[in-house]
JSON list of C-alpha atoms in Angstrom, two decimals:
[
{"chain": "V", "resi": 1, "resn": "MET", "atom": "CA", "xyz": [-48.99, -73.80, 46.38]},
{"chain": "V", "resi": 2, "resn": "LYS", "atom": "CA", "xyz": [-52.32, -72.61, 45.00]},
{"chain": "V", "resi": 3, "resn": "THR", "atom": "CA", "xyz": [-52.60, -70.83, 41.67]},
{"chain": "V", "resi": 4, "resn": "HIS", "atom": "CA", "xyz": [-55.87, -68.98, 41.22]},
{"chain": "V", "resi": 5, "resn": "ILE", "atom": "CA", "xyz": [-57.05, -68.83, 37.62]},
{"chain": "V", "resi": 6, "resn": "TYR", "atom": "CA", "xyz": [-59.98, -66.71, 36.52]},
{"chain": "V", "resi": 7, "resn": "PHE", "atom": "CA", "xyz": [-61.43, -67.45, 33.10]},
{"chain": "V", "resi": 8, "resn": "ILE", "atom": "CA", "xyz": [-63.51, -64.71, 31.51]},
{"chain": "V", "resi": 9, "resn": "ARG", "atom": "CA", "xyz": [-65.57, -65.34, 28.43]},
{"chain": "V", "resi": 10, "resn": "HIS", "atom": "CA", "xyz": [-65.48, -62.37, 26.07]},
{"chain": "V", "resi": 11, "resn": "GLY", "atom": "CA", "xyz": [-68.30, -59.84, 26.10]},
{"chain": "V", "resi": 12, "resn": "GLN", "atom": "CA", "xyz": [-71.05, -59.83, 23.51]},
{"chain": "V", "resi": 13, "resn": "SER", "atom": "CA", "xyz": [-69.48, -59.86, 20.06]},
{"chain": "V", "resi": 14, "resn": "GLU", "atom": "CA", "xyz": [-70.85, -58.83, 16.70]},
{"chain": "V", "resi": 15, "resn": "GLY", "atom": "CA", "xyz": [-71.04, -62.55, 15.95]},
{"chain": "V", "resi": 16, "resn": "ASN", "atom": "CA", "xyz": [-73.20, -63.15, 19.03]},
{"chain": "V", "resi": 17, "resn": "LEU", "atom": "CA", "xyz": [-75.47, -60.28, 18.06]},
{"chain": "V", "resi": 18, "resn": "TYR", "atom": "CA", "xyz": [-76.07, -61.65, 14.56]},
{"chain": "V", "resi": 19, "resn": "ASP", "atom": "CA", "xyz": [-76.05, -65.31, 15.62]},
{"chain": "V", "resi": 20, "resn": "LEU", "atom": "CA", "xyz": [-72.91, -66.20, 13.67]},
{"chain": "V", "resi": 21, "resn": "PHE", "atom": "CA", "xyz": [-70.51, -69.06, 14.31]},
{"chain": "V", "resi": 22, "resn": "LEU", "atom": "CA", "xyz": [-67.29, -67.05, 14.46]},
{"chain": "V", "resi": 23, "resn": "GLY", "atom": "CA", "xyz": [-64.71, -69.64, 15.46]},
{"chain": "V", "resi": 24, "resn": "HIS", "atom": "CA", "xyz": [-61.41, -68.01, 14.46]},
{"chain": "V", "resi": 25, "resn": "THR", "atom": "CA", "xyz": [-63.16, -65.26, 12.49]},
{"chain": "V", "resi": 26, "resn": "ASP", "atom": "CA", "xyz": [-62.06, -62.00, 14.07]},
{"chain": "V", "resi": 27, "resn": "MET", "atom": "CA", "xyz": [-65.09, -59.83, 14.78]},
{"chain": "V", "resi": 28, "resn": "ASP", "atom": "CA", "xyz": [-65.06, -57.31, 17.62]},
{"chain": "V", "resi": 29, "resn": "LEU", "atom": "CA", "xyz": [-67.30, -56.49, 20.56]},
{"chain": "V", "resi": 30, "resn": "THR", "atom": "CA", "xyz": [-70.65, -54.75, 20.26]},
{"chain": "V", "resi": 31, "resn": "GLU", "atom": "CA", "xyz": [-71.41, -51.62, 22.27]},
{"chain": "V", "resi": 32, "resn": "LEU", "atom": "CA", "xyz": [-72.96, -53.89, 24.92]},
{"chain": "V", "resi": 33, "resn": "GLY", "atom": "CA", "xyz": [-69.86, -56.07, 24.84]},
{"chain": "V", "resi": 34, "resn": "ARG", "atom": "CA", "xyz": [-67.64, -53.08, 25.51]},
{"chain": "V", "resi": 35, "resn": "LYS", "atom": "CA", "xyz": [-69.82, -52.11, 28.46]},
{"chain": "V", "resi": 36, "resn": "GLN", "atom": "CA", "xyz": [-69.58, -55.66, 29.76]},
{"chain": "V", "resi": 37, "resn": "ALA", "atom": "CA", "xyz": [-65.77, -55.47, 29.47]},
{"chain": "V", "resi": 38, "resn": "GLN", "atom": "CA", "xyz": [-65.82, -52.35, 31.61]},
{"chain": "V", "resi": 39, "resn": "ARG", "atom": "CA", "xyz": [-68.09, -54.08, 34.14]},
{"chain": "V", "resi": 40, "resn": "VAL", "atom": "CA", "xyz": [-65.53, -56.93, 34.43]},
{"chain": "V", "resi": 41, "resn": "THR", "atom": "CA", "xyz": [-63.30, -54.50, 36.31]},
{"chain": "V", "resi": 42, "resn": "SER", "atom": "CA", "xyz": [-65.87, -54.27, 39.11]},
{"chain": "V", "resi": 43, "resn": "TYR", "atom": "CA", "xyz": [-65.58, -58.00, 39.75]},
{"chain": "V", "resi": 44, "resn": "PHE", "atom": "CA", "xyz": [-61.81, -57.74, 40.18]},
{"chain": "V", "resi": 45, "resn": "GLU", "atom": "CA", "xyz": [-61.71, -54.44, 42.02]},
{"chain": "V", "resi": 46, "resn": "SER", "atom": "CA", "xyz": [-60.61, -56.05, 45.31]},
{"chain": "V", "resi": 47, "resn": "ILE", "atom": "CA", "xyz": [-58.77, -59.04, 43.79]},
{"chain": "V", "resi": 48, "resn": "GLN", "atom": "CA", "xyz": [-55.03, -58.89, 43.20]},
{"chain": "V", "resi": 49, "resn": "VAL", "atom": "CA", "xyz": [-54.19, -59.93, 39.65]},
{"chain": "V", "resi": 50, "resn": "ASP", "atom": "CA", "xyz": [-50.60, -60.82, 38.78]},
{"chain": "V", "resi": 51, "resn": "ALA", "atom": "CA", "xyz": [-50.89, -61.51, 35.05]},
{"chain": "V", "resi": 52, "resn": "ILE", "atom": "CA", "xyz": [-53.44, -61.33, 32.23]},
{"chain": "V", "resi": 53, "resn": "PHE", "atom": "CA", "xyz": [-53.58, -63.65, 29.22]},
{"chain": "V", "resi": 54, "resn": "SER", "atom": "CA", "xyz": [-55.96, -63.54, 26.28]},
{"chain": "V", "resi": 55, "resn": "SER", "atom": "CA", "xyz": [-56.91, -65.19, 23.06]},
{"chain": "V", "resi": 56, "resn": "ASP", "atom": "CA", "xyz": [-55.48, -63.12, 20.25]},
{"chain": "V", "resi": 57, "resn": "LEU", "atom": "CA", "xyz": [-58.94, -62.60, 18.75]},
{"chain": "V", "resi": 58, "resn": "SER", "atom": "CA", "xyz": [-60.28, -59.06, 19.15]},
{"chain": "V", "resi": 59, "resn": "ARG", "atom": "CA", "xyz": [-63.44, -59.96, 21.06]},
{"chain": "V", "resi": 60, "resn": "ALA", "atom": "CA", "xyz": [-61.42, -61.59, 23.86]},
{"chain": "V", "resi": 61, "resn": "TYR", "atom": "CA", "xyz": [-58.51, -59.14, 23.82]},
{"chain": "V", "resi": 62, "resn": "HIS", "atom": "CA", "xyz": [-60.75, -56.08, 24.00]},
{"chain": "V", "resi": 63, "resn": "THR", "atom": "CA", "xyz": [-62.68, -57.64, 26.88]},
{"chain": "V", "resi": 64, "resn": "ALA", "atom": "CA", "xyz": [-59.36, -57.88, 28.73]},
{"chain": "V", "resi": 65, "resn": "CYS", "atom": "CA", "xyz": [-58.23, -54.31, 28.02]},
{"chain": "V", "resi": 66, "resn": "PRO", "atom": "CA", "xyz": [-60.19, -52.44, 30.74]},
{"chain": "V", "resi": 67, "resn": "LEU", "atom": "CA", "xyz": [-58.97, -54.82, 33.46]},
{"chain": "V", "resi": 68, "resn": "ALA", "atom": "CA", "xyz": [-55.38, -54.56, 32.22]},
{"chain": "V", "resi": 69, "resn": "GLU", "atom": "CA", "xyz": [-55.62, -50.78, 32.34]},
{"chain": "V", "resi": 70, "resn": "MET", "atom": "CA", "xyz": [-57.09, -50.82, 35.84]},
{"chain": "V", "resi": 71, "resn": "LYS", "atom": "CA", "xyz": [-54.42, -53.19, 37.17]},
{"chain": "V", "resi": 72, "resn": "GLY", "atom": "CA", "xyz": [-51.54, -51.60, 35.25]},
{"chain": "V", "resi": 73, "resn": "LEU", "atom": "CA", "xyz": [-50.70, -54.89, 33.52]},
{"chain": "V", "resi": 74, "resn": "SER", "atom": "CA", "xyz": [-49.88, -55.88, 29.98]},
{"chain": "V", "resi": 75, "resn": "ILE", "atom": "CA", "xyz": [-51.86, -58.56, 28.14]},
{"chain": "V", "resi": 76, "resn": "THR", "atom": "CA", "xyz": [-50.10, -61.63, 26.77]},
{"chain": "V", "resi": 77, "resn": "LYS", "atom": "CA", "xyz": [-51.90, -62.95, 23.69]},
{"chain": "V", "resi": 78, "resn": "SER", "atom": "CA", "xyz": [-52.03, -66.61, 22.70]},
{"chain": "V", "resi": 79, "resn": "GLU", "atom": "CA", "xyz": [-53.68, -68.13, 19.65]},
{"chain": "V", "resi": 80, "resn": "LYS", "atom": "CA", "xyz": [-53.95, -71.37, 21.65]},
{"chain": "V", "resi": 81, "resn": "LEU", "atom": "CA", "xyz": [-56.65, -69.69, 23.75]},
{"chain": "V", "resi": 82, "resn": "ARG", "atom": "CA", "xyz": [-58.84, -69.15, 20.67]},
{"chain": "V", "resi": 83, "resn": "GLU", "atom": "CA", "xyz": [-62.34, -70.46, 20.13]},
{"chain": "V", "resi": 84, "resn": "ILE", "atom": "CA", "xyz": [-62.73, -73.72, 18.25]},
{"chain": "V", "resi": 85, "resn": "TYR", "atom": "CA", "xyz": [-61.75, -73.56, 14.56]},
{"chain": "V", "resi": 86, "resn": "ALA", "atom": "CA", "xyz": [-65.05, -73.80, 12.71]},
{"chain": "V", "resi": 87, "resn": "GLY", "atom": "CA", "xyz": [-63.76, -74.73, 9.25]},
{"chain": "V", "resi": 88, "resn": "GLU", "atom": "CA", "xyz": [-66.51, -74.33, 6.63]},
{"chain": "V", "resi": 89, "resn": "TRP", "atom": "CA", "xyz": [-68.80, -72.89, 9.30]},
{"chain": "V", "resi": 90, "resn": "GLU", "atom": "CA", "xyz": [-66.62, -69.84, 9.94]},
{"chain": "V", "resi": 91, "resn": "GLY", "atom": "CA", "xyz": [-68.79, -66.72, 9.92]},
{"chain": "V", "resi": 92, "resn": "LEU", "atom": "CA", "xyz": [-72.01, -68.52, 8.98]},
{"chain": "V", "resi": 93, "resn": "VAL", "atom": "CA", "xyz": [-75.42, -67.99, 10.60]},
{"chain": "V", "resi": 94, "resn": "PHE", "atom": "CA", "xyz": [-76.23, -70.81, 13.04]},
{"chain": "V", "resi": 95, "resn": "ASN", "atom": "CA", "xyz": [-79.66, -71.45, 11.52]},
{"chain": "V", "resi": 96, "resn": "ASP", "atom": "CA", "xyz": [-78.08, -71.91, 8.09]},
{"chain": "V", "resi": 97, "resn": "ILE", "atom": "CA", "xyz": [-75.59, -74.36, 9.53]},
{"chain": "V", "resi": 98, "resn": "ARG", "atom": "CA", "xyz": [-78.41, -76.38, 11.09]},
{"chain": "V", "resi": 99, "resn": "LYS", "atom": "CA", "xyz": [-80.28, -76.45, 7.78]},
{"chain": "V", "resi": 100, "resn": "ASN", "atom": "CA", "xyz": [-77.32, -77.34, 5.59]},
{"chain": "V", "resi": 101, "resn": "SER", "atom": "CA", "xyz": [-75.07, -79.59, 7.67]},
{"chain": "V", "resi": 102, "resn": "PRO", "atom": "CA", "xyz": [-75.92, -82.91, 9.35]},
{"chain": "V", "resi": 103, "resn": "MET", "atom": "CA", "xyz": [-73.48, -81.90, 12.08]},
{"chain": "V", "resi": 104, "resn": "GLY", "atom": "CA", "xyz": [-75.35, -78.64, 12.74]},
{"chain": "V", "resi": 105, "resn": "ASP", "atom": "CA", "xyz": [-77.91, -80.13, 15.12]},
{"chain": "V", "resi": 106, "resn": "ILE", "atom": "CA", "xyz": [-75.21, -82.14, 16.87]},
{"chain": "V", "resi": 107, "resn": "TRP", "atom": "CA", "xyz": [-73.38, -78.93, 17.75]},
{"chain": "V", "resi": 108, "resn": "TRP", "atom": "CA", "xyz": [-76.37, -77.73, 19.76]},
{"chain": "V", "resi": 109, "resn": "GLU", "atom": "CA", "xyz": [-77.72, -81.05, 21.04]},
{"chain": "V", "resi": 110, "resn": "ASP", "atom": "CA", "xyz": [-74.49, -82.97, 21.68]},
{"chain": "V", "resi": 111, "resn": "THR", "atom": "CA", "xyz": [-71.61, -80.48, 21.48]},
{"chain": "V", "resi": 112, "resn": "GLY", "atom": "CA", "xyz": [-68.95, -82.83, 22.82]},
{"chain": "V", "resi": 113, "resn": "ASN", "atom": "CA", "xyz": [-69.34, -85.13, 19.82]},
{"chain": "V", "resi": 114, "resn": "ALA", "atom": "CA", "xyz": [-69.33, -82.33, 17.26]},
{"chain": "V", "resi": 115, "resn": "ARG", "atom": "CA", "xyz": [-66.83, -81.34, 14.62]},
{"chain": "V", "resi": 116, "resn": "PRO", "atom": "CA", "xyz": [-67.62, -78.33, 12.43]},
{"chain": "V", "resi": 117, "resn": "ASP", "atom": "CA", "xyz": [-67.32, -79.32, 8.76]},
{"chain": "V", "resi": 118, "resn": "GLY", "atom": "CA", "xyz": [-63.65, -79.07, 7.86]},
{"chain": "V", "resi": 119, "resn": "GLY", "atom": "CA", "xyz": [-62.80, -77.73, 11.33]},
{"chain": "V", "resi": 120, "resn": "GLU", "atom": "CA", "xyz": [-61.48, -78.72, 14.72]},
{"chain": "V", "resi": 121, "resn": "SER", "atom": "CA", "xyz": [-63.39, -81.24, 16.81]},
{"chain": "V", "resi": 122, "resn": "VAL", "atom": "CA", "xyz": [-64.47, -80.35, 20.33]},
{"chain": "V", "resi": 123, "resn": "ALA", "atom": "CA", "xyz": [-62.22, -83.16, 21.61]},
{"chain": "V", "resi": 124, "resn": "GLU", "atom": "CA", "xyz": [-59.25, -81.62, 19.79]},
{"chain": "V", "resi": 125, "resn": "LEU", "atom": "CA", "xyz": [-60.11, -78.19, 21.16]},
{"chain": "V", "resi": 126, "resn": "GLN", "atom": "CA", "xyz": [-60.20, -79.65, 24.68]},
{"chain": "V", "resi": 127, "resn": "VAL", "atom": "CA", "xyz": [-56.69, -81.08, 24.31]},
{"chain": "V", "resi": 128, "resn": "ARG", "atom": "CA", "xyz": [-55.41, -77.74, 22.99]},
{"chain": "V", "resi": 129, "resn": "ILE", "atom": "CA", "xyz": [-56.94, -75.57, 25.69]},
{"chain": "V", "resi": 130, "resn": "LEU", "atom": "CA", "xyz": [-56.00, -77.92, 28.54]},
{"chain": "V", "resi": 131, "resn": "ALA", "atom": "CA", "xyz": [-52.37, -77.98, 27.45]},
{"chain": "V", "resi": 132, "resn": "GLU", "atom": "CA", "xyz": [-52.17, -74.20, 27.20]},
{"chain": "V", "resi": 133, "resn": "VAL", "atom": "CA", "xyz": [-53.90, -73.55, 30.52]},
{"chain": "V", "resi": 134, "resn": "GLU", "atom": "CA", "xyz": [-51.74, -76.11, 32.32]},
{"chain": "V", "resi": 135, "resn": "ARG", "atom": "CA", "xyz": [-48.64, -74.44, 30.87]},
{"chain": "V", "resi": 136, "resn": "LEU", "atom": "CA", "xyz": [-49.76, -71.04, 32.09]},
{"chain": "V", "resi": 137, "resn": "ALA", "atom": "CA", "xyz": [-50.65, -72.46, 35.52]},
{"chain": "V", "resi": 138, "resn": "LYS", "atom": "CA", "xyz": [-47.22, -74.03, 35.94]},
{"chain": "V", "resi": 139, "resn": "GLU", "atom": "CA", "xyz": [-45.42, -70.89, 34.77]},
{"chain": "V", "resi": 140, "resn": "ASN", "atom": "CA", "xyz": [-47.41, -68.77, 37.24]},
{"chain": "V", "resi": 141, "resn": "GLU", "atom": "CA", "xyz": [-47.41, -71.03, 40.28]},
{"chain": "V", "resi": 142, "resn": "GLY", "atom": "CA", "xyz": [-48.74, -69.35, 43.40]},
{"chain": "V", "resi": 143, "resn": "LYS", "atom": "CA", "xyz": [-50.06, -66.35, 41.49]},
{"chain": "V", "resi": 144, "resn": "THR", "atom": "CA", "xyz": [-53.49, -65.10, 40.47]},
{"chain": "V", "resi": 145, "resn": "ILE", "atom": "CA", "xyz": [-54.00, -64.89, 36.73]},
{"chain": "V", "resi": 146, "resn": "CYS", "atom": "CA", "xyz": [-56.84, -63.99, 34.39]},
{"chain": "V", "resi": 147, "resn": "ILE", "atom": "CA", "xyz": [-57.43, -65.77, 31.08]},
{"chain": "V", "resi": 148, "resn": "PHE", "atom": "CA", "xyz": [-59.81, -64.16, 28.58]},
{"chain": "V", "resi": 149, "resn": "THR", "atom": "CA", "xyz": [-61.12, -66.75, 26.18]},
{"chain": "V", "resi": 150, "resn": "HIS", "atom": "CA", "xyz": [-64.28, -68.12, 24.55]},
{"chain": "V", "resi": 151, "resn": "PHE", "atom": "CA", "xyz": [-67.41, -70.24, 24.95]},
{"chain": "V", "resi": 152, "resn": "THR", "atom": "CA", "xyz": [-66.18, -73.70, 23.89]},
{"chain": "V", "resi": 153, "resn": "PRO", "atom": "CA", "xyz": [-62.81, -73.58, 25.69]},
{"chain": "V", "resi": 154, "resn": "ILE", "atom": "CA", "xyz": [-64.44, -72.79, 29.05]},
{"chain": "V", "resi": 155, "resn": "TYR", "atom": "CA", "xyz": [-67.17, -75.36, 28.41]},
{"chain": "V", "resi": 156, "resn": "ALA", "atom": "CA", "xyz": [-64.55, -78.01, 27.57]},
{"chain": "V", "resi": 157, "resn": "LEU", "atom": "CA", "xyz": [-62.35, -77.13, 30.55]},
{"chain": "V", "resi": 158, "resn": "ARG", "atom": "CA", "xyz": [-65.10, -77.74, 33.09]},
{"chain": "V", "resi": 159, "resn": "THR", "atom": "CA", "xyz": [-65.86, -81.07, 31.46]},
{"chain": "V", "resi": 160, "resn": "ALA", "atom": "CA", "xyz": [-62.22, -82.10, 31.85]},
{"chain": "V", "resi": 161, "resn": "TRP", "atom": "CA", "xyz": [-61.88, -80.85, 35.45]},
{"chain": "V", "resi": 162, "resn": "GLU", "atom": "CA", "xyz": [-64.89, -82.85, 36.56]},
{"chain": "V", "resi": 163, "resn": "GLY", "atom": "CA", "xyz": [-63.67, -86.02, 34.86]},
{"chain": "V", "resi": 164, "resn": "VAL", "atom": "CA", "xyz": [-66.60, -86.09, 32.49]},
{"chain": "V", "resi": 165, "resn": "HIS", "atom": "CA", "xyz": [-65.96, -87.53, 29.05]},
{"chain": "V", "resi": 166, "resn": "VAL", "atom": "CA", "xyz": [-66.24, -84.95, 26.32]},
{"chain": "V", "resi": 167, "resn": "SER", "atom": "CA", "xyz": [-69.18, -86.88, 24.84]},
{"chain": "V", "resi": 168, "resn": "GLU", "atom": "CA", "xyz": [-71.15, -85.97, 28.00]},
{"chain": "V", "resi": 169, "resn": "MET", "atom": "CA", "xyz": [-70.41, -82.25, 27.75]},
{"chain": "V", "resi": 170, "resn": "LYS", "atom": "CA", "xyz": [-74.06, -81.61, 26.95]},
{"chain": "V", "resi": 171, "resn": "ARG", "atom": "CA", "xyz": [-74.83, -82.04, 30.67]},
{"chain": "V", "resi": 172, "resn": "MET", "atom": "CA", "xyz": [-72.75, -79.01, 31.60]},
{"chain": "V", "resi": 173, "resn": "PRO", "atom": "CA", "xyz": [-74.23, -75.49, 31.92]},
{"chain": "V", "resi": 174, "resn": "LYS", "atom": "CA", "xyz": [-73.05, -73.11, 29.24]},
{"chain": "V", "resi": 175, "resn": "PRO", "atom": "CA", "xyz": [-70.91, -70.04, 30.04]},
{"chain": "V", "resi": 176, "resn": "SER", "atom": "CA", "xyz": [-72.53, -66.76, 29.01]},
{"chain": "V", "resi": 177, "resn": "ASN", "atom": "CA", "xyz": [-70.86, -63.61, 27.69]},
{"chain": "V", "resi": 178, "resn": "ALA", "atom": "CA", "xyz": [-68.50, -61.90, 30.15]},
{"chain": "V", "resi": 179, "resn": "SER", "atom": "CA", "xyz": [-69.10, -64.58, 32.80]},
{"chain": "V", "resi": 180, "resn": "VAL", "atom": "CA", "xyz": [-66.30, -65.38, 35.24]},
{"chain": "V", "resi": 181, "resn": "THR", "atom": "CA", "xyz": [-65.08, -68.87, 36.15]},
{"chain": "V", "resi": 182, "resn": "HIS", "atom": "CA", "xyz": [-62.64, -69.34, 39.04]},
{"chain": "V", "resi": 183, "resn": "ALA", "atom": "CA", "xyz": [-60.51, -72.48, 39.33]},
{"chain": "V", "resi": 184, "resn": "ILE", "atom": "CA", "xyz": [-57.58, -73.44, 41.55]},
{"chain": "V", "resi": 185, "resn": "TYR", "atom": "CA", "xyz": [-54.51, -75.28, 40.26]},
{"chain": "V", "resi": 186, "resn": "GLU", "atom": "CA", "xyz": [-52.45, -76.99, 42.97]},
{"chain": "V", "resi": 187, "resn": "ASN", "atom": "CA", "xyz": [-49.79, -79.72, 43.04]},
{"chain": "V", "resi": 188, "resn": "GLY", "atom": "CA", "xyz": [-49.93, -80.16, 39.29]},
{"chain": "V", "resi": 189, "resn": "VAL", "atom": "CA", "xyz": [-53.70, -80.58, 38.97]},
{"chain": "V", "resi": 190, "resn": "PHE", "atom": "CA", "xyz": [-56.87, -78.52, 38.94]},
{"chain": "V", "resi": 191, "resn": "SER", "atom": "CA", "xyz": [-58.02, -79.09, 42.50]},
{"chain": "V", "resi": 192, "resn": "GLU", "atom": "CA", "xyz": [-61.13, -76.94, 42.86]},
{"chain": "V", "resi": 193, "resn": "LEU", "atom": "CA", "xyz": [-63.74, -75.21, 40.78]},
{"chain": "V", "resi": 194, "resn": "VAL", "atom": "CA", "xyz": [-64.66, -72.27, 43.02]},
{"chain": "V", "resi": 195, "resn": "GLU", "atom": "CA", "xyz": [-67.34, -70.84, 40.76]},
{"chain": "V", "resi": 196, "resn": "TYR", "atom": "CA", "xyz": [-68.47, -71.37, 37.21]},
{"chain": "V", "resi": 197, "resn": "ALA", "atom": "CA", "xyz": [-69.86, -68.87, 34.72]},
{"chain": "V", "resi": 198, "resn": "ASN", "atom": "CA", "xyz": [-70.78, -66.22, 37.30]},
{"chain": "V", "resi": 199, "resn": "ASN", "atom": "CA", "xyz": [-72.66, -63.46, 35.51]},
{"chain": "V", "resi": 200, "resn": "ASP", "atom": "CA", "xyz": [-74.56, -62.06, 38.48]},
{"chain": "V", "resi": 201, "resn": "TYR", "atom": "CA", "xyz": [-72.23, -59.08, 38.68]},
{"chain": "V", "resi": 202, "resn": "LEU", "atom": "CA", "xyz": [-73.27, -57.95, 35.20]},
{"chain": "V", "resi": 203, "resn": "GLY", "atom": "CA", "xyz": [-76.71, -56.89, 36.39]},
{"chain": "V", "resi": 204, "resn": "ASP", "atom": "CA", "xyz": [-78.54, -55.09, 33.61]},
{"chain": "V", "resi": 205, "resn": "LEU", "atom": "CA", "xyz": [-75.69, -55.84, 31.19]},
{"chain": "V", "resi": 206, "resn": "ASP", "atom": "CA", "xyz": [-76.35, -59.58, 31.12]},
{"chain": "V", "resi": 207, "resn": "CYS", "atom": "CA", "xyz": [-77.54, -60.88, 27.75]},
{"chain": "V", "resi": 208, "resn": "PRO", "atom": "CA", "xyz": [-78.97, -64.13, 26.31]},
{"chain": "V", "resi": 209, "resn": "ASN", "atom": "CA", "xyz": [-76.49, -66.98, 26.21]},
{"chain": "V", "resi": 210, "resn": "ARG", "atom": "CA", "xyz": [-75.24, -67.57, 22.69]},
{"chain": "V", "resi": 211, "resn": "ALA", "atom": "CA", "xyz": [-72.20, -69.48, 21.48]}
]
């Protein structure tokens, strides 16, 4: 029995706008991000959605709200769907991180091998997000669900689905704000990646890709 899972990266956040590494830091959407959240509803207008799940951080949750309202569904929050924990990098400007931490360049050039200073490694994040998504898939077998989450979780999920070691994540395209990824879970495994990081539907609301 096929379970359709749609992953939506949050809309542009205040952290994206000011080029901050937010991690678990809870900053909300920008005005553009709120418009992107509204535009998400157009993608799902003709798609039945049975359940909506979201990271408990405001930028993801508020991206989910317009769709939940349109579909008449509640949103189940989970801290396990959060962005990577950035440790000492929480809330810092990316350029400052690159200047002051040897790991800063690795984050951009070889993300899969990165660990923010004092934070969660990308490999650890991958284990966390895979376990949570597999749990949700099993609990919603045969349904269509939406999961609103963040840059690194979606990036790490595709790496895992395609059997690519996390150290080779750098080869994968990066998911932009409010992009939609559609995967199918069947017979206990992720069997098909239907589309990845689709942002065509955003039109004039698309924005530069920033983590």
